[in-house]
PDB file of C-alpha atoms in Angstrom:
ATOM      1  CA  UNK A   1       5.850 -40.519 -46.371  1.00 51.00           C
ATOM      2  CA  UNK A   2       8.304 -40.617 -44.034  1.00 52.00           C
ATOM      3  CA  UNK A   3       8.712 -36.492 -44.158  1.00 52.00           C
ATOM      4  CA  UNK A   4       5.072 -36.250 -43.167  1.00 54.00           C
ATOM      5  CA  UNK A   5       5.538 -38.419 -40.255  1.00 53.00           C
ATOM      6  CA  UNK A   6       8.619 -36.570 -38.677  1.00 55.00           C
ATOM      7  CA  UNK A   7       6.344 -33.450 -39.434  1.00 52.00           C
ATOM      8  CA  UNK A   8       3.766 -34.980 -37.471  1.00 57.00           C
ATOM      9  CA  UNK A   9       6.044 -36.209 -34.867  1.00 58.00           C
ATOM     10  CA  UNK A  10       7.579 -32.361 -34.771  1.00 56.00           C
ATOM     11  CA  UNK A  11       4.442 -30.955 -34.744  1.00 52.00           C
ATOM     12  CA  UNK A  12       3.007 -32.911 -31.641  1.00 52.00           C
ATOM     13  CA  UNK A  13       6.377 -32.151 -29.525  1.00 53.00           C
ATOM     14  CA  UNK A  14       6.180 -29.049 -30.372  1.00 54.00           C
ATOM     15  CA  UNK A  15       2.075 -28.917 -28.743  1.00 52.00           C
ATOM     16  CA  UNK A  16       3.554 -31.033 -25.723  1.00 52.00           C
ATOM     17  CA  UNK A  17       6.676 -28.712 -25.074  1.00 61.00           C
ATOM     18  CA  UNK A  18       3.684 -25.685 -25.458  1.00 50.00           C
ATOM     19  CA  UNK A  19       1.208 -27.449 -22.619  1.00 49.00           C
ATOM     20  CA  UNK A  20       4.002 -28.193 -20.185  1.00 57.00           C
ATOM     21  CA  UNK A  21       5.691 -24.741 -20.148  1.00 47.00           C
ATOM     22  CA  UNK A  22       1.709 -22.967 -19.791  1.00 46.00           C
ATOM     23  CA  UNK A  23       1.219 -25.482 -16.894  1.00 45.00           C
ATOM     24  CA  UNK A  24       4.795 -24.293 -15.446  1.00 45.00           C
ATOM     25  CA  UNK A  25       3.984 -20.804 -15.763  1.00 45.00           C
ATOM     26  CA  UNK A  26       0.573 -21.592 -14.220  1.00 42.00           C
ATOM     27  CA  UNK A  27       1.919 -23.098 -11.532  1.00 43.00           C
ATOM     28  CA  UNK A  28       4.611 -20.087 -10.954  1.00 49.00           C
ATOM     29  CA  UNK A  29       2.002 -17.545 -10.620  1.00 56.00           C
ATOM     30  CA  UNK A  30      -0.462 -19.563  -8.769  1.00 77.00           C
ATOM     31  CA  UNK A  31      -0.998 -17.230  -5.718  1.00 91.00           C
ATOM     32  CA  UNK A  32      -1.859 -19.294  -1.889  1.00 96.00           C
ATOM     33  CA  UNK A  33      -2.756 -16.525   0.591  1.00 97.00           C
ATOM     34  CA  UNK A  34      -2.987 -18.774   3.391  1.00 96.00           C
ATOM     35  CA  UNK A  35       0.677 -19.658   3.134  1.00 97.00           C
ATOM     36  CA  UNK A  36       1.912 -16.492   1.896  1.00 97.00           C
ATOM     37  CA  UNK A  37       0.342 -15.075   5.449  1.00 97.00           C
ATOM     38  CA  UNK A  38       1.425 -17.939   7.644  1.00 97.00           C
ATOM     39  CA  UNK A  39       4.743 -16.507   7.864  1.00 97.00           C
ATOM     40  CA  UNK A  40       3.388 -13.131   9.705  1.00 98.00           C
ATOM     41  CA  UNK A  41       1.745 -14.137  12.935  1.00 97.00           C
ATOM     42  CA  UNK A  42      -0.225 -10.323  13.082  1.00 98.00           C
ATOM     43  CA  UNK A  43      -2.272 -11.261  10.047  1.00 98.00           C
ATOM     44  CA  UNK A  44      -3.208 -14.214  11.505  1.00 98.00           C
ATOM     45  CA  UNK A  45      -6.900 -13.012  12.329  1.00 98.00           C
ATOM     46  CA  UNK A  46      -7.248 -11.727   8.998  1.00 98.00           C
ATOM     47  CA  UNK A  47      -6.227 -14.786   7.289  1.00 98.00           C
ATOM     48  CA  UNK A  48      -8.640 -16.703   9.424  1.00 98.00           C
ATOM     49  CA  UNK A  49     -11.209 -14.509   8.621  1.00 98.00           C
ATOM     50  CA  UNK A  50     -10.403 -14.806   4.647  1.00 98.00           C
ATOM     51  CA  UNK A  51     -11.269 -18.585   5.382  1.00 97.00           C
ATOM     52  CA  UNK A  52     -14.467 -18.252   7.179  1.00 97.00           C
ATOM     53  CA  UNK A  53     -15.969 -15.829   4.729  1.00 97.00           C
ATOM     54  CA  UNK A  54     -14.828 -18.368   1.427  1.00 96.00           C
ATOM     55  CA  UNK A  55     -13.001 -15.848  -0.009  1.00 98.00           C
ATOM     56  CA  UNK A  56      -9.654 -18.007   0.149  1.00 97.00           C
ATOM     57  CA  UNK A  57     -10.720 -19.489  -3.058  1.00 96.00           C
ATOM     58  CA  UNK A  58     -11.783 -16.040  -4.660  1.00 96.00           C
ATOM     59  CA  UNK A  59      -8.311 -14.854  -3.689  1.00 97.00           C
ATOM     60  CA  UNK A  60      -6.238 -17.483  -5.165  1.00 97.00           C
ATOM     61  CA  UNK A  61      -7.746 -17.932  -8.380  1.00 96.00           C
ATOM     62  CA  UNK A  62      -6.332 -14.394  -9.274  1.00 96.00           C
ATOM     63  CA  UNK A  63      -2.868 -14.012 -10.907  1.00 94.00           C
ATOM     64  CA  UNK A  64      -2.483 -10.681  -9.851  1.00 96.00           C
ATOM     65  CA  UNK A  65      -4.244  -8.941  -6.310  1.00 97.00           C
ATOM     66  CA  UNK A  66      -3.568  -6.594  -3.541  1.00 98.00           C
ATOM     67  CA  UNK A  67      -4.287  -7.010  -0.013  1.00 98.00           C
ATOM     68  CA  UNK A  68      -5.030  -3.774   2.055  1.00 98.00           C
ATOM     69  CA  UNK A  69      -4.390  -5.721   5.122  1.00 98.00           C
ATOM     70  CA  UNK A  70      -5.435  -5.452   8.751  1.00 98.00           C
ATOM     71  CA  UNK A  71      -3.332  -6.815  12.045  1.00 98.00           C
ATOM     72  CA  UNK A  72      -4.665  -8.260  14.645  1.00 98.00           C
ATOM     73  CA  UNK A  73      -5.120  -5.796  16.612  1.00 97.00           C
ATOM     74  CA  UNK A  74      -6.955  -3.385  14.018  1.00 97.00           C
ATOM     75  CA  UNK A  75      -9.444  -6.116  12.808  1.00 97.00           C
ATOM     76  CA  UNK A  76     -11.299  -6.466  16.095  1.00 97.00           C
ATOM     77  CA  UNK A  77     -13.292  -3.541  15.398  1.00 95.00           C
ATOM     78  CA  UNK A  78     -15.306  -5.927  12.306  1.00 96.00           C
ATOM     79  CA  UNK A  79     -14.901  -9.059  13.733  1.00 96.00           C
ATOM     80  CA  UNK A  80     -18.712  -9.209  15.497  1.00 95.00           C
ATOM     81  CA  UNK A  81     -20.229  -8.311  12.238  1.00 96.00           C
ATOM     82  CA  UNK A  82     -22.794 -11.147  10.816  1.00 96.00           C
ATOM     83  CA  UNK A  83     -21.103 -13.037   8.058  1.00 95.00           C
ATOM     84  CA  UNK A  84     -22.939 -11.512   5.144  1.00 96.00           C
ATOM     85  CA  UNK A  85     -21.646  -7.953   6.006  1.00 96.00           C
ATOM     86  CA  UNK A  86     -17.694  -9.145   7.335  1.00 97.00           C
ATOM     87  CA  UNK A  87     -17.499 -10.907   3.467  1.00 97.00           C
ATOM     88  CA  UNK A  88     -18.803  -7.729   1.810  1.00 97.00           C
ATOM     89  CA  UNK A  89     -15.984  -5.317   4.263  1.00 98.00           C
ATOM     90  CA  UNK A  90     -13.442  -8.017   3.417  1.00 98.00           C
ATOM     91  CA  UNK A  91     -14.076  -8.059  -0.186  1.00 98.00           C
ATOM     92  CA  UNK A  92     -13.359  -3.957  -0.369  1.00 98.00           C
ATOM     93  CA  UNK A  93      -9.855  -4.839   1.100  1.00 98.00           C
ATOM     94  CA  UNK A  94      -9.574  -7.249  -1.896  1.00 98.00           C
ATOM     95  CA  UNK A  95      -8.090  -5.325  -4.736  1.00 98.00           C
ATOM     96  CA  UNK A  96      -7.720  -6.639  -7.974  1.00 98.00           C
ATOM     97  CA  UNK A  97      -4.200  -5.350  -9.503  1.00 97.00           C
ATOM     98  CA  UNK A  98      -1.250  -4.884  -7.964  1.00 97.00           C
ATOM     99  CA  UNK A  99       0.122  -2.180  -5.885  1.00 97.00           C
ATOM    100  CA  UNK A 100       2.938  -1.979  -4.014  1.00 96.00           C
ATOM    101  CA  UNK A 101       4.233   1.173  -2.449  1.00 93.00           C
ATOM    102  CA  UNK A 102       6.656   2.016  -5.682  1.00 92.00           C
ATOM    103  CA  UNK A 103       3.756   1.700  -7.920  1.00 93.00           C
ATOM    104  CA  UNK A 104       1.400   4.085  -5.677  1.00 93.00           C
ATOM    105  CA  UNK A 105       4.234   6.908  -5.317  1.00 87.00           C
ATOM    106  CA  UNK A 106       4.466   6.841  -9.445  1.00 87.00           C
ATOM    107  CA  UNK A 107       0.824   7.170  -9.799  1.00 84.00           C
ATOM    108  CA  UNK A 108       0.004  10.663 -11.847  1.00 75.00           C
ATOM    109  CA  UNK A 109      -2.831  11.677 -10.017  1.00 78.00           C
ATOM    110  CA  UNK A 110      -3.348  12.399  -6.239  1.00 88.00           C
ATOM    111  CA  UNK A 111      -6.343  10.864  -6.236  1.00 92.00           C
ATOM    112  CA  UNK A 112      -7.430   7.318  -7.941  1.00 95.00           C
ATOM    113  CA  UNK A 113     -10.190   4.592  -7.753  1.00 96.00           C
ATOM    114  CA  UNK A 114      -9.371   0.851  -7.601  1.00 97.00           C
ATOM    115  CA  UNK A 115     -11.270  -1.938  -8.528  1.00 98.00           C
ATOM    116  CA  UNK A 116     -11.838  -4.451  -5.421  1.00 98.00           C
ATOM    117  CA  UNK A 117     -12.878  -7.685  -5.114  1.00 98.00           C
ATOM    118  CA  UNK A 118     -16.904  -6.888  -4.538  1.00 98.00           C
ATOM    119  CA  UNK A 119     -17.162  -4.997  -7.933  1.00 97.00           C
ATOM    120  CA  UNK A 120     -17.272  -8.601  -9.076  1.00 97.00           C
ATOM    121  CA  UNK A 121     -20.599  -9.486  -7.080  1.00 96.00           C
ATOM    122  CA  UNK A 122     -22.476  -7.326  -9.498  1.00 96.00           C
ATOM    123  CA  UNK A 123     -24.528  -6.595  -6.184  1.00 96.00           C
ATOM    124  CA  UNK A 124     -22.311  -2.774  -5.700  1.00 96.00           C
ATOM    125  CA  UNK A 125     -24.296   0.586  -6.222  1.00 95.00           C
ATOM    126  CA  UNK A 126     -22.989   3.509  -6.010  1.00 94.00           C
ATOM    127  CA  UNK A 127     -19.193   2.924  -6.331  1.00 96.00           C
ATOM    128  CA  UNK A 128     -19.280   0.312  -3.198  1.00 97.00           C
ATOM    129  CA  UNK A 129     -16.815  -2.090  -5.376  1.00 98.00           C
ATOM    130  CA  UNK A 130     -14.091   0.637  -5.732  1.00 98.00           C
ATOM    131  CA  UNK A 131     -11.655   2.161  -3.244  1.00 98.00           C
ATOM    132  CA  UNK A 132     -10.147   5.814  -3.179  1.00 97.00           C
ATOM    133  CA  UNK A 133      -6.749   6.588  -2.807  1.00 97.00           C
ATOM    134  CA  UNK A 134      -5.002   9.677  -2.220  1.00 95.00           C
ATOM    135  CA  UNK A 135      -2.116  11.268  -1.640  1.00 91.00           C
ATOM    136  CA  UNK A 136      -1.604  13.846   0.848  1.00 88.00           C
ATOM    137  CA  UNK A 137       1.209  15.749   2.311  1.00 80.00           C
ATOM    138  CA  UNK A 138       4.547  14.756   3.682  1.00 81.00           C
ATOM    139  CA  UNK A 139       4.259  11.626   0.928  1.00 83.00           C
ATOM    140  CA  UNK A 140       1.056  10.031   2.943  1.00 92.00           C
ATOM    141  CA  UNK A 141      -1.368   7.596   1.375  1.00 96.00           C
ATOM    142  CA  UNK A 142      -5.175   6.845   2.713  1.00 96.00           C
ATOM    143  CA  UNK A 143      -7.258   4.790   1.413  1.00 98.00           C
ATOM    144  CA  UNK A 144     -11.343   4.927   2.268  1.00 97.00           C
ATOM    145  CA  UNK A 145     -14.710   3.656   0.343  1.00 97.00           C
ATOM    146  CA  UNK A 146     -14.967   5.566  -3.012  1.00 97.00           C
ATOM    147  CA  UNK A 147     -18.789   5.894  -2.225  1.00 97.00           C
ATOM    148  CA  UNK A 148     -19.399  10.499  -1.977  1.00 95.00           C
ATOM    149  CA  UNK A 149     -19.416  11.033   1.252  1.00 94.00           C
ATOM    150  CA  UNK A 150     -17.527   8.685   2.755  1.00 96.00           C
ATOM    151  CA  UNK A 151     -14.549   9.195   4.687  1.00 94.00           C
ATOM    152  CA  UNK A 152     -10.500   7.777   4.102  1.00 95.00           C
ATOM    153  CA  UNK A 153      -9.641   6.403   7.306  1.00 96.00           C
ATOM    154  CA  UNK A 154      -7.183   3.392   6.468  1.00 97.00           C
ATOM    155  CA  UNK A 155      -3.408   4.975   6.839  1.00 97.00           C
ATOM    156  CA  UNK A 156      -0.940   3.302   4.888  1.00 97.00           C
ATOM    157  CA  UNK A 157       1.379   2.167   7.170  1.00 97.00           C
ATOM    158  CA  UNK A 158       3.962  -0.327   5.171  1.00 96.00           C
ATOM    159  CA  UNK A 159       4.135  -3.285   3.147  1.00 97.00           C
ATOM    160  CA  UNK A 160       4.008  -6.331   4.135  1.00 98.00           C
ATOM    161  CA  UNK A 161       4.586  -8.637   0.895  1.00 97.00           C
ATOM    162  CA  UNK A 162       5.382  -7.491  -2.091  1.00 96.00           C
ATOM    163  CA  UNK A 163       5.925 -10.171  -5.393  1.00 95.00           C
ATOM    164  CA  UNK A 164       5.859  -8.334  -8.415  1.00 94.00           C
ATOM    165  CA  UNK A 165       3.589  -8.601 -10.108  1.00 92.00           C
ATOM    166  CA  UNK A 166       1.336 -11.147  -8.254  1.00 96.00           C
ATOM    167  CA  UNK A 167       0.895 -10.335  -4.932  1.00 97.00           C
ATOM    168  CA  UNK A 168       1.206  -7.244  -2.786  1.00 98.00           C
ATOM    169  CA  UNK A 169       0.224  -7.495   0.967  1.00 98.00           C
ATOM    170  CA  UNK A 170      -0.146  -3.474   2.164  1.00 98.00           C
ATOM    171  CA  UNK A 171      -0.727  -2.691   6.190  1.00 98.00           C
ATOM    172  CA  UNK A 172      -3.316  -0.483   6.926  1.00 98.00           C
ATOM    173  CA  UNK A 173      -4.910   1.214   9.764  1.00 97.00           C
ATOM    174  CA  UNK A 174      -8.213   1.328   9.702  1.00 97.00           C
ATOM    175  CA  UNK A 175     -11.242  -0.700   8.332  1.00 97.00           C
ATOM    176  CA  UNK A 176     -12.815   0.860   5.178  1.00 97.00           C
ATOM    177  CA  UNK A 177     -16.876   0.145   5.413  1.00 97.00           C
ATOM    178  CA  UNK A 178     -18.681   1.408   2.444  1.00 97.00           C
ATOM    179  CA  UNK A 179     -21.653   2.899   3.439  1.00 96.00           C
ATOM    180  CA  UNK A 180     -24.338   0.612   3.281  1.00 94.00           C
ATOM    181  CA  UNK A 181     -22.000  -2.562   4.727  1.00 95.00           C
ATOM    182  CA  UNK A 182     -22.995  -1.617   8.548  1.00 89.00           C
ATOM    183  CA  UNK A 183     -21.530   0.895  10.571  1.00 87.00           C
ATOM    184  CA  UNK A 184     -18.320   2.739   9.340  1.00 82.00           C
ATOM    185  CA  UNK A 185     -15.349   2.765  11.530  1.00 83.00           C
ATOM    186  CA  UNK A 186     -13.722   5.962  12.166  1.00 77.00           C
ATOM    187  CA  UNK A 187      -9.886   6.517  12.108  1.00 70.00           C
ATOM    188  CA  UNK A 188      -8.373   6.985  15.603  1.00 66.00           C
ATOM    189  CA  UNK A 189      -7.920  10.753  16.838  1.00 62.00           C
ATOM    190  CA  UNK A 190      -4.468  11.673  17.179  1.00 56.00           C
ATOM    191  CA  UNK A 191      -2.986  10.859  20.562  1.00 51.00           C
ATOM    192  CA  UNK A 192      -2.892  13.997  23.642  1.00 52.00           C
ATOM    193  CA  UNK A 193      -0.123  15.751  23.021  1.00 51.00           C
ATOM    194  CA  UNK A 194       0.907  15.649  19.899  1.00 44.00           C
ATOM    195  CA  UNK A 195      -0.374  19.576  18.949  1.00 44.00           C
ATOM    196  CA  UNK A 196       1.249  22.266  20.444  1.00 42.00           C
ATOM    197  CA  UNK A 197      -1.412  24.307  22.990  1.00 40.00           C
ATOM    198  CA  UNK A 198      -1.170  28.255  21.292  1.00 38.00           C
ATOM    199  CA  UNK A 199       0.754  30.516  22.821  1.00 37.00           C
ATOM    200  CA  UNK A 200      -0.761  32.644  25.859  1.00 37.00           C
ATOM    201  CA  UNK A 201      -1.024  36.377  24.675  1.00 39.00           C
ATOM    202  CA  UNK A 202       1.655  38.602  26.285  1.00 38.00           C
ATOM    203  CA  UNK A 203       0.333  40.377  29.717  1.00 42.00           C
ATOM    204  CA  UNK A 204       0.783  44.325  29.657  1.00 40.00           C
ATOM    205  CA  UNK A 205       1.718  45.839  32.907  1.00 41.00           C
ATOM    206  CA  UNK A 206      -1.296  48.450  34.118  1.00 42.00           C
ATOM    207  CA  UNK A 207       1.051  50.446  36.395  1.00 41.00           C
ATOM    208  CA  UNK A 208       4.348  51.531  34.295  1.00 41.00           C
ATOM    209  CA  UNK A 209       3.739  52.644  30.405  1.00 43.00           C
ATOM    210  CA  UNK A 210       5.516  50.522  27.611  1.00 44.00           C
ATOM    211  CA  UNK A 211       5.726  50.215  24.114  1.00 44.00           C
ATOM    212  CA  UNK A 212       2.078  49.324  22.127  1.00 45.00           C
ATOM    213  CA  UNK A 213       1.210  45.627  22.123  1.00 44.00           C
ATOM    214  CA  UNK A 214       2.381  45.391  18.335  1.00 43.00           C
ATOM    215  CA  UNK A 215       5.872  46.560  19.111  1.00 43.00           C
ATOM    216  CA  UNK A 216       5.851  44.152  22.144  1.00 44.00           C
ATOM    217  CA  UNK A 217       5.203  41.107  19.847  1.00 44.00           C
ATOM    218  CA  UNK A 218       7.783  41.835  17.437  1.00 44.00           C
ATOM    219  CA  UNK A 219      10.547  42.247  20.314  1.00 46.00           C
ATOM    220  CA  UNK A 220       9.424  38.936  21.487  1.00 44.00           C
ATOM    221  CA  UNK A 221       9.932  37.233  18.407  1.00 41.00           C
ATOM    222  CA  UNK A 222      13.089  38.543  17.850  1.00 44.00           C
ATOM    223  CA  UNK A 223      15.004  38.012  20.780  1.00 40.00           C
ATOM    224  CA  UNK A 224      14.522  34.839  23.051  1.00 43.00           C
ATOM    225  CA  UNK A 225      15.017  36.520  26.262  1.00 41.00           C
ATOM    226  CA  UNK A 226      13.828  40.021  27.740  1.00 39.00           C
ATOM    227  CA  UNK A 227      16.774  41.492  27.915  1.00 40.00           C
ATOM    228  CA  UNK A 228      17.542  43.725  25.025  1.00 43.00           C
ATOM    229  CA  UNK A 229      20.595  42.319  22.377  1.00 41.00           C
ATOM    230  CA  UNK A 230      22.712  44.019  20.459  1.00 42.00           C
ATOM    231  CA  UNK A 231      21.881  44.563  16.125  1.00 44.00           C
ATOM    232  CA  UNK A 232      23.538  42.217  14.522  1.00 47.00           C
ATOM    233  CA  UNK A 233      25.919  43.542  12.331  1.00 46.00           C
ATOM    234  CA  UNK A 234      25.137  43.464   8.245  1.00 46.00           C
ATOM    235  CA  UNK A 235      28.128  40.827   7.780  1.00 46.00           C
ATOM    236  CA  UNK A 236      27.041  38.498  11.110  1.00 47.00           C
ATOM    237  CA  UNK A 237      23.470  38.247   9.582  1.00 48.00           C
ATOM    238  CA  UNK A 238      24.572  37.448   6.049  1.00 48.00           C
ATOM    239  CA  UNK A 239      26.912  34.313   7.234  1.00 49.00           C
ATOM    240  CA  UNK A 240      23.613  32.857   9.432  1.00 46.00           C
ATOM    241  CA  UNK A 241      21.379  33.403   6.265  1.00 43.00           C
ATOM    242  CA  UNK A 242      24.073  31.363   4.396  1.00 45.00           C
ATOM    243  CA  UNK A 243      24.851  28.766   7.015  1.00 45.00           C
ATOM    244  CA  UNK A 244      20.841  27.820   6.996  1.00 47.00           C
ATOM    245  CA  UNK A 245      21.114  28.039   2.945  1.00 43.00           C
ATOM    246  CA  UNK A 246      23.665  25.234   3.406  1.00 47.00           C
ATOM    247  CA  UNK A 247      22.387  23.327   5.789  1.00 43.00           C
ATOM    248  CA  UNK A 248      21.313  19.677   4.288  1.00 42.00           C
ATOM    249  CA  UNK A 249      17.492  18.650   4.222  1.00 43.00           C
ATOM    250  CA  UNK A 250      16.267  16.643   6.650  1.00 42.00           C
ATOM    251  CA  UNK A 251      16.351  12.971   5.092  1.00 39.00           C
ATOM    252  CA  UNK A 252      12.699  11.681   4.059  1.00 41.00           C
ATOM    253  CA  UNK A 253      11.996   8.218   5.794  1.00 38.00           C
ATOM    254  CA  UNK A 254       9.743   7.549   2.900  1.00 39.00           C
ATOM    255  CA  UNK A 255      11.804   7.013   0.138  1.00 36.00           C
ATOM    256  CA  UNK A 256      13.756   3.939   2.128  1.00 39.00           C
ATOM    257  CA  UNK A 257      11.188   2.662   2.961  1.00 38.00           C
ATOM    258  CA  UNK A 258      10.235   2.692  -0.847  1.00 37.00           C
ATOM    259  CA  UNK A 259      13.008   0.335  -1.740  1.00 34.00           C
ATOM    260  CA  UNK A 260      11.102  -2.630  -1.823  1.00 38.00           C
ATOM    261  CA  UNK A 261      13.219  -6.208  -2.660  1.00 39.00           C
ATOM    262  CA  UNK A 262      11.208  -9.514  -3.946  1.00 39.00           C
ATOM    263  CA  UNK A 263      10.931 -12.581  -1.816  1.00 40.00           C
ATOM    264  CA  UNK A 264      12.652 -15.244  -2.254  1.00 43.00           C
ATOM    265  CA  UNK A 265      10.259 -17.351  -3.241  1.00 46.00           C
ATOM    266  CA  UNK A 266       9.354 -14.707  -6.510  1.00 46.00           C
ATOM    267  CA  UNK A 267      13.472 -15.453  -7.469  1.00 48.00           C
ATOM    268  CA  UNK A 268      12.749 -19.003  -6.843  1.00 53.00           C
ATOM    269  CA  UNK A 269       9.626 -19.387  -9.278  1.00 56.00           C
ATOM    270  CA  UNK A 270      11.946 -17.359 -12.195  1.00 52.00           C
ATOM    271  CA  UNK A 271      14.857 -19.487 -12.020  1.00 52.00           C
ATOM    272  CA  UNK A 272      12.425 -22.725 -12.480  1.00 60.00           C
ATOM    273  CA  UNK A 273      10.738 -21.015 -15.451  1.00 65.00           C
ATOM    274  CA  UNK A 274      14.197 -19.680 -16.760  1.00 65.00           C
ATOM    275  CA  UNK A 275      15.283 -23.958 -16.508  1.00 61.00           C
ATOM    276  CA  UNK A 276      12.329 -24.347 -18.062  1.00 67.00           C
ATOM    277  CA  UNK A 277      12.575 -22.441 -21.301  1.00 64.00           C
ATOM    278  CA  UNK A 278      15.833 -23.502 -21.223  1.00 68.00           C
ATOM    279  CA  UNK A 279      14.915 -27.332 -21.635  1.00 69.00           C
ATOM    280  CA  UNK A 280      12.617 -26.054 -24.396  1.00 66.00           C
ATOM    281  CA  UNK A 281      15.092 -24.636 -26.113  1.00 71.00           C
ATOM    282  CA  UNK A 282      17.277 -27.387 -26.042  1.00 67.00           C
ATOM    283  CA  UNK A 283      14.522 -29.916 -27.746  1.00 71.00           C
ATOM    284  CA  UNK A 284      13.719 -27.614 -30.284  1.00 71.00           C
ATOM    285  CA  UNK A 285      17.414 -27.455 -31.799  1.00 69.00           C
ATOM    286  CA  UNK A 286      17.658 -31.116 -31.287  1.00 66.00           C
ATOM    287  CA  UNK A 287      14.403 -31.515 -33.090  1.00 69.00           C
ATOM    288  CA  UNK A 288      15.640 -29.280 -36.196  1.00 64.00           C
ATOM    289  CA  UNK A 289      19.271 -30.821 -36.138  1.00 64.00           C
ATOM    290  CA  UNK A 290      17.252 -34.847 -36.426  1.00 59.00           C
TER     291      UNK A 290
END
């Protein structure tokens, strides 16, 4: 008799140990957009926004969700929009894993769909609830509506948050607007300047003959002034082809910028959870010593 009670009493400390470590993981992973943006006064706009569309609530009930978020200054182009079509533009920047740059640069494709927030609805057609993104060159991502037709205009530009694996916060450029959400918003054109204007075509002189247009081009190219220079000799040209062998690469911005580090509040939430097991541990040998 008295067996079967200390197995009963075991049993329900065991159930009570079990509930109080699911609520503390609960509580770890419990995600709070509005605070996690409070600290970054150029989402401020967008977090607003989040609140006057209701989709706080959608947001934080997910364990796990990336943010393709705007600044302040990028988000004007949507804000006039009735409410109905803002929610449904917001809801495409919801998506619903988590992606941080790391994550992205590892992904085997160049191109992928992701599943956002409005896929949910059950209202999408034609691929409105997904998002493309692709990899192009020099290690850039864009992101756009994965609807045929429709353009990638949002640039990613950094992260913002990252808190593996709950919550990433990405900065983009542009608005995506799936066709049929209102009118899309193109990405900026490049700023003046920032092509170099081609090269005027090289004048021949009417009154004195010269060499044929061909053989003027490939002088050109081959010495930077008019004046002729002597060949370089077989030895010179083999230590310049070696010195540029040699040379080190230019260093690619990208990959620090990939080095992403946890918050502090992520460390905080696994050294609670660590206690906690911890604590668990502990009654369970003291329940099998009694």
């Amino acid at each position: 008799m008295g067996v079967s009670a200390n197995a009963n009493t075991g049993a329900f400390l065991l159930f009570f140990i079990a509930a109080i470590l699911l609520a503390l993981s609960t509580t770890c992973t419990a995600l709070n957009i509005t605070k996690s943006l409070a600290p970054y006064s150029d989402y401020s706009t967008l977090s607003d926004l989040f609140r006057k569309t209701k989709l706080t609530g959608a947001i934080n009930r997910r364990q796990t969700i990336t943010i393709l978020a705007l600044d302040n200054s990028s988000i004007q182009s949507i804000t006039d929009r009735s409410s109905d079509e803002l929610r449904k533009i917001l809801m495409n920047h919801i998506i619903l894993d988590y992606y941080d740059r790391q994550k992205i640069q590892k992904l085997g494709k160049k191109s992928a769909l992701l599943t956002t927030l409005y896929q949910t609805t059950g209202s999408a057609i034609n691929q409105q609830g997904f998002v493309n993104i692709t990899r192009i060159a020099r290690g850039e991502v864009v992101f756009g509506s994965a609807v045929k037709g429709a353009p990638l205009v949002g640039k990613l530009l950094g992260s913002v948050i990252s808190q593996p694996f709950n919550l990433s916060v990405l900065h983009i450029s542009t608005p995506i607007v799936a066709p049929g959400f209102g009118d899309a918003i193109l990405a900026p054109p490049p700023p003046p300047g920032s092509s170099k204007p081609p090269a005027a075509a090289p004048k021949k002189s009417p009154s004195s003959p010269g060499p044929s247009e061909e053989e003027q081009n490939e002088d050109e190219a081959e010495s930077p002034s008019p004046s002729e220079s002597p060949a370089e000799s077989p030895k010179a040209g083999k230590a310049k082809a070696k010195s540029r062998s040699e040379s080190p690469p230019e260093p690619d911005s990208d990959e620090d910028d990939d080095a992403e580090e946890p918050t502090s509040s992520a460390s905080s939430r696994v050294v609670w959870l660590r206690v906690g097991v911890a604590a668990v541990i502990g009654l369970i040998i003291s329940l099998v010593a009694f």
